[in-house]
PDB file of C-alpha atoms in Angstrom:
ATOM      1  CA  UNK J 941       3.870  17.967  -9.220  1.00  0.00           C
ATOM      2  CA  UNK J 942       1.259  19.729 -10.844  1.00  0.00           C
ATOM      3  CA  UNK J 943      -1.200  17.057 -10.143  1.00  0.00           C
ATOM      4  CA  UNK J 944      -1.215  17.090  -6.778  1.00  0.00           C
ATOM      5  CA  UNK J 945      -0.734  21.476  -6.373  1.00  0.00           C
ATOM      6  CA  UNK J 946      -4.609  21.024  -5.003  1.00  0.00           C
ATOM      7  CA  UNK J 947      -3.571  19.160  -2.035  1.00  0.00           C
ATOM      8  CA  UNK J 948      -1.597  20.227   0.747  1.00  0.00           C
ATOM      9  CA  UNK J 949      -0.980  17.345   2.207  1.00  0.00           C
ATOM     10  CA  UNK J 950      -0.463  15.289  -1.661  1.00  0.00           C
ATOM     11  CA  UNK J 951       2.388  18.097  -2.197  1.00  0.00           C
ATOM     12  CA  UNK J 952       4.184  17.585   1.021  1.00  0.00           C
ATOM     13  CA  UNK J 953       4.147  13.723   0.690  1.00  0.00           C
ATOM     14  CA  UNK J 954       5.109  13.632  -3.242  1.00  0.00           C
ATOM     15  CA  UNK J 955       2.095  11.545  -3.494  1.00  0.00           C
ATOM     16  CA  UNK J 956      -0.191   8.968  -1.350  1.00  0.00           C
ATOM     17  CA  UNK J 957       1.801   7.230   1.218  1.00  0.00           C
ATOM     18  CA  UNK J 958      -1.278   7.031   3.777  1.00  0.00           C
ATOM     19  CA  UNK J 959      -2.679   4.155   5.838  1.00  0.00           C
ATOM     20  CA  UNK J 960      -6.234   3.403   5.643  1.00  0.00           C
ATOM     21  CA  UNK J 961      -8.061   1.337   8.158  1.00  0.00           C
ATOM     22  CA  UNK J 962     -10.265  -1.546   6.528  1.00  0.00           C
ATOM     23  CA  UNK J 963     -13.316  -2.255   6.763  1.00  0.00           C
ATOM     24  CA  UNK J 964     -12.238  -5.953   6.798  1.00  0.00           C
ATOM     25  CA  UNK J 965     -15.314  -7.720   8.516  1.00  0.00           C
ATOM     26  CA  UNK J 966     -15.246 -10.265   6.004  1.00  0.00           C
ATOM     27  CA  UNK J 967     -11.570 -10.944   5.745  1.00  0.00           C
ATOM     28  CA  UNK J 968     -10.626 -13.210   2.574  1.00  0.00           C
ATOM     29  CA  UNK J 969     -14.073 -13.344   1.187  1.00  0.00           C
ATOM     30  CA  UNK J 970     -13.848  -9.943  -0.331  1.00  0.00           C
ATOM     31  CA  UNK J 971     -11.082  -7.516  -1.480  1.00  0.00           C
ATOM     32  CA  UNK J 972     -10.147  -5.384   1.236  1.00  0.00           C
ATOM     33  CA  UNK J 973      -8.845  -3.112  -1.557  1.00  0.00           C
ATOM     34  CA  UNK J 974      -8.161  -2.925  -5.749  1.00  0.00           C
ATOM     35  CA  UNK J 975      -6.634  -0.971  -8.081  1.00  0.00           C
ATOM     36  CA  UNK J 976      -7.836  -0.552 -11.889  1.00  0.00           C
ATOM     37  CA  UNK J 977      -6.010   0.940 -14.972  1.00  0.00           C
ATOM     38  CA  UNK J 978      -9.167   2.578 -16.981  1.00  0.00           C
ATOM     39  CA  UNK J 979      -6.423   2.528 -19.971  1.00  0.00           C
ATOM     40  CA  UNK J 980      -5.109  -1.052 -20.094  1.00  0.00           C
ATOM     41  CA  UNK J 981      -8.291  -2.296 -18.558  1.00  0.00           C
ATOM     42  CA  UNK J 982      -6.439  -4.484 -15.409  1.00  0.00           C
ATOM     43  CA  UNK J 983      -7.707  -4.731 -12.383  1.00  0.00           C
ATOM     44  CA  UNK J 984      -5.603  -5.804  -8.953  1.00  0.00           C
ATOM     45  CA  UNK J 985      -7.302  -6.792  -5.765  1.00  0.00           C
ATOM     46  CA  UNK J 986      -6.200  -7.209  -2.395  1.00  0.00           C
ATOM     47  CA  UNK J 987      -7.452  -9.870   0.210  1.00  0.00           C
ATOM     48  CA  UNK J 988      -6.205 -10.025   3.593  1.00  0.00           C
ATOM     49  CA  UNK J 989      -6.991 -10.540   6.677  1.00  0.00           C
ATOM     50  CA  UNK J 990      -4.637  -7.456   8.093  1.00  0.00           C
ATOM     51  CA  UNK J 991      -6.352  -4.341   9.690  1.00  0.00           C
ATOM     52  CA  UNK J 992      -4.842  -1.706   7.604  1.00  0.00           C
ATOM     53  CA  UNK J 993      -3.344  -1.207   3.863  1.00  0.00           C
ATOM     54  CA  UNK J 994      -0.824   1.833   3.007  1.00  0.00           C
ATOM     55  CA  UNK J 995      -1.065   3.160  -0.220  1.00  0.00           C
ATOM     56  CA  UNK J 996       2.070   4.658  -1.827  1.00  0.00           C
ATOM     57  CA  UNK J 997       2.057   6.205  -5.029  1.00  0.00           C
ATOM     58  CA  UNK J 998       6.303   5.907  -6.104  1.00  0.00           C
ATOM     59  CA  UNK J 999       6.513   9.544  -4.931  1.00  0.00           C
ATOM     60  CA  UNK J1000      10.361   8.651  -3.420  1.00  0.00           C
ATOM     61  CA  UNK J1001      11.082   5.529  -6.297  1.00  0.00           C
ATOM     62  CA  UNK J1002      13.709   8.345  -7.793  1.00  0.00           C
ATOM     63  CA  UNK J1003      15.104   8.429 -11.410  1.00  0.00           C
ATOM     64  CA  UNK J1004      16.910   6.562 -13.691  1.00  0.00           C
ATOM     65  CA  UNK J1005      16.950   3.184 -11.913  1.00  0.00           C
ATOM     66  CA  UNK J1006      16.843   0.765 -14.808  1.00  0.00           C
ATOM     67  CA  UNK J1007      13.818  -1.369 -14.803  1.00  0.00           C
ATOM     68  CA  UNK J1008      12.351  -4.424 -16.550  1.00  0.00           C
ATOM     69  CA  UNK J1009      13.176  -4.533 -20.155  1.00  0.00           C
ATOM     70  CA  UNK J1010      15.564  -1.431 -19.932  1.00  0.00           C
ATOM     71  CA  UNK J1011      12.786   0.620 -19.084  1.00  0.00           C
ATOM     72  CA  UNK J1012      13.914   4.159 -16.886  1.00  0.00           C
ATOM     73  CA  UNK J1013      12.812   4.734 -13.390  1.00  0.00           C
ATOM     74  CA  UNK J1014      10.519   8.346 -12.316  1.00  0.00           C
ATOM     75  CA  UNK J1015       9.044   9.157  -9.479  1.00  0.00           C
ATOM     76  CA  UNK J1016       5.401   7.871  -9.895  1.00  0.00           C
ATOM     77  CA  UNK J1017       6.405   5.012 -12.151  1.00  0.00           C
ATOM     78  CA  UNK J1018       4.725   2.768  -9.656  1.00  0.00           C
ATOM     79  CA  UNK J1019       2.282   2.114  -7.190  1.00  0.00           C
ATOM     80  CA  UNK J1020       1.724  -0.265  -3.751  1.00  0.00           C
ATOM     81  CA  UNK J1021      -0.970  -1.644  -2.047  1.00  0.00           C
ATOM     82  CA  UNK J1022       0.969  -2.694   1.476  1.00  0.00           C
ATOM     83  CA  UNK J1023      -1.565  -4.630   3.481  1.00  0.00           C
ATOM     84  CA  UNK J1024       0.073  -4.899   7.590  1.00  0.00           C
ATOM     85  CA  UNK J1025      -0.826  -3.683  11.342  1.00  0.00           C
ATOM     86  CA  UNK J1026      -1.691  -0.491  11.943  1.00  0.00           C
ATOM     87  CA  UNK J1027       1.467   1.923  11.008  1.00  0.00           C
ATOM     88  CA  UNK J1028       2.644   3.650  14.079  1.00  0.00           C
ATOM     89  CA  UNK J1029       0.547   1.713  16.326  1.00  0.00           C
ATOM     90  CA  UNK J1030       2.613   1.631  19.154  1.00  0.00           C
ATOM     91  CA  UNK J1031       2.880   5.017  19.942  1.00  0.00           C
ATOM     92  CA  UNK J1032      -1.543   5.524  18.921  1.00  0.00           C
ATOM     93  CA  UNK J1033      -3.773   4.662  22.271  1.00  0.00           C
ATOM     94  CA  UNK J1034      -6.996   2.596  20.509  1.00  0.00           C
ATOM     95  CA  UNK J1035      -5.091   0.840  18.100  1.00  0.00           C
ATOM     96  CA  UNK J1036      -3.793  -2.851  18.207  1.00  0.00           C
ATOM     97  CA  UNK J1037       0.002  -3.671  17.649  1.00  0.00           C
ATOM     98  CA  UNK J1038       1.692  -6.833  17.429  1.00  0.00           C
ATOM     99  CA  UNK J1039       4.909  -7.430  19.762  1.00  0.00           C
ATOM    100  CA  UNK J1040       6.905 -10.567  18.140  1.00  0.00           C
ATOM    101  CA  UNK J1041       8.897 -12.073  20.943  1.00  0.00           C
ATOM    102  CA  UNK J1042      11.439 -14.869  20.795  1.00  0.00           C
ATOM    103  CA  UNK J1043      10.479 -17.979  19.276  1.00  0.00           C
ATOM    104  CA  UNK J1044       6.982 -16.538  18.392  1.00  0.00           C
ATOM    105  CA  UNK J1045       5.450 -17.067  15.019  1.00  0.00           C
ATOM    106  CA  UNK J1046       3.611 -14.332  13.187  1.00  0.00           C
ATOM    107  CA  UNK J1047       1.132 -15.257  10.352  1.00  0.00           C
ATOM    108  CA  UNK J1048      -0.444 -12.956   8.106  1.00  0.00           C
ATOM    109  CA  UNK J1049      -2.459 -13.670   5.046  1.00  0.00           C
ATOM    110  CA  UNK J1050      -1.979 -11.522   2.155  1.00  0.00           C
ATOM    111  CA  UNK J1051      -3.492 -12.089  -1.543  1.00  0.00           C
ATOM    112  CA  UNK J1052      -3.043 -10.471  -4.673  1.00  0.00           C
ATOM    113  CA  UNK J1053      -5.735 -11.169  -7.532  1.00  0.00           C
ATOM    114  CA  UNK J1054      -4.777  -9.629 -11.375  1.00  0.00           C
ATOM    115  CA  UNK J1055      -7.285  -9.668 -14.222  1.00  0.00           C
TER     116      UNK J1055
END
């Protein structure tokens, strides 16, 4: 965890698993978020029209799950852009929740762009 011994608050989470509020004024027409690998050059973006995205880094993914092509799980193998309401919203005054009630639809639009 050597990466992270500069943060506090990186070294108690095992990584970024923190909700940001978006700037999302413009709602599909522009990512909302991306992610970019300088060393294999791709780049993921995130369009949605949700208020917030949560980050997590694969601090809690564990070891020695086997993945694709018999490759080993670690902690940090992967990373998530989760695009929903605002986490914890319910018990937050100033931020809006959704309640889902019988019979009630809930629609959320969520795109993910790789180049």
């Amino acid at each position: 965890m050597e990466a992270f011994s500069d943060s506090e608050q990186l070294l108690f989470g095992n990584g970024y698993n923190n909700g940001f509020v978006l700037n999302n004024t413009n709602k599909m027409s522009s990512p909302a978020a991306q992610l970019y690998s300088s060393i294999y050059g791709r780049k993921m973006e995130l369009y949605t029209d949700a208020p917030s995205c949560v980050l997590y880094s694969g601090g809690y993914i564990g070891e020695n799950h086997i993945l694709k092509k018999e490759v080993i799980s670690t902690d940090h193998c992967g990373i998530a852009l989760e695009a929903q309401d605002y986490p914890n919203a319910p018990n937050h005054s100033g931020f809006s929740y959704s309640i889902l009630k019988k019979d009630m639809l809930y629609e959320r639009t969520i795109q993910f762009c790789f180049s």
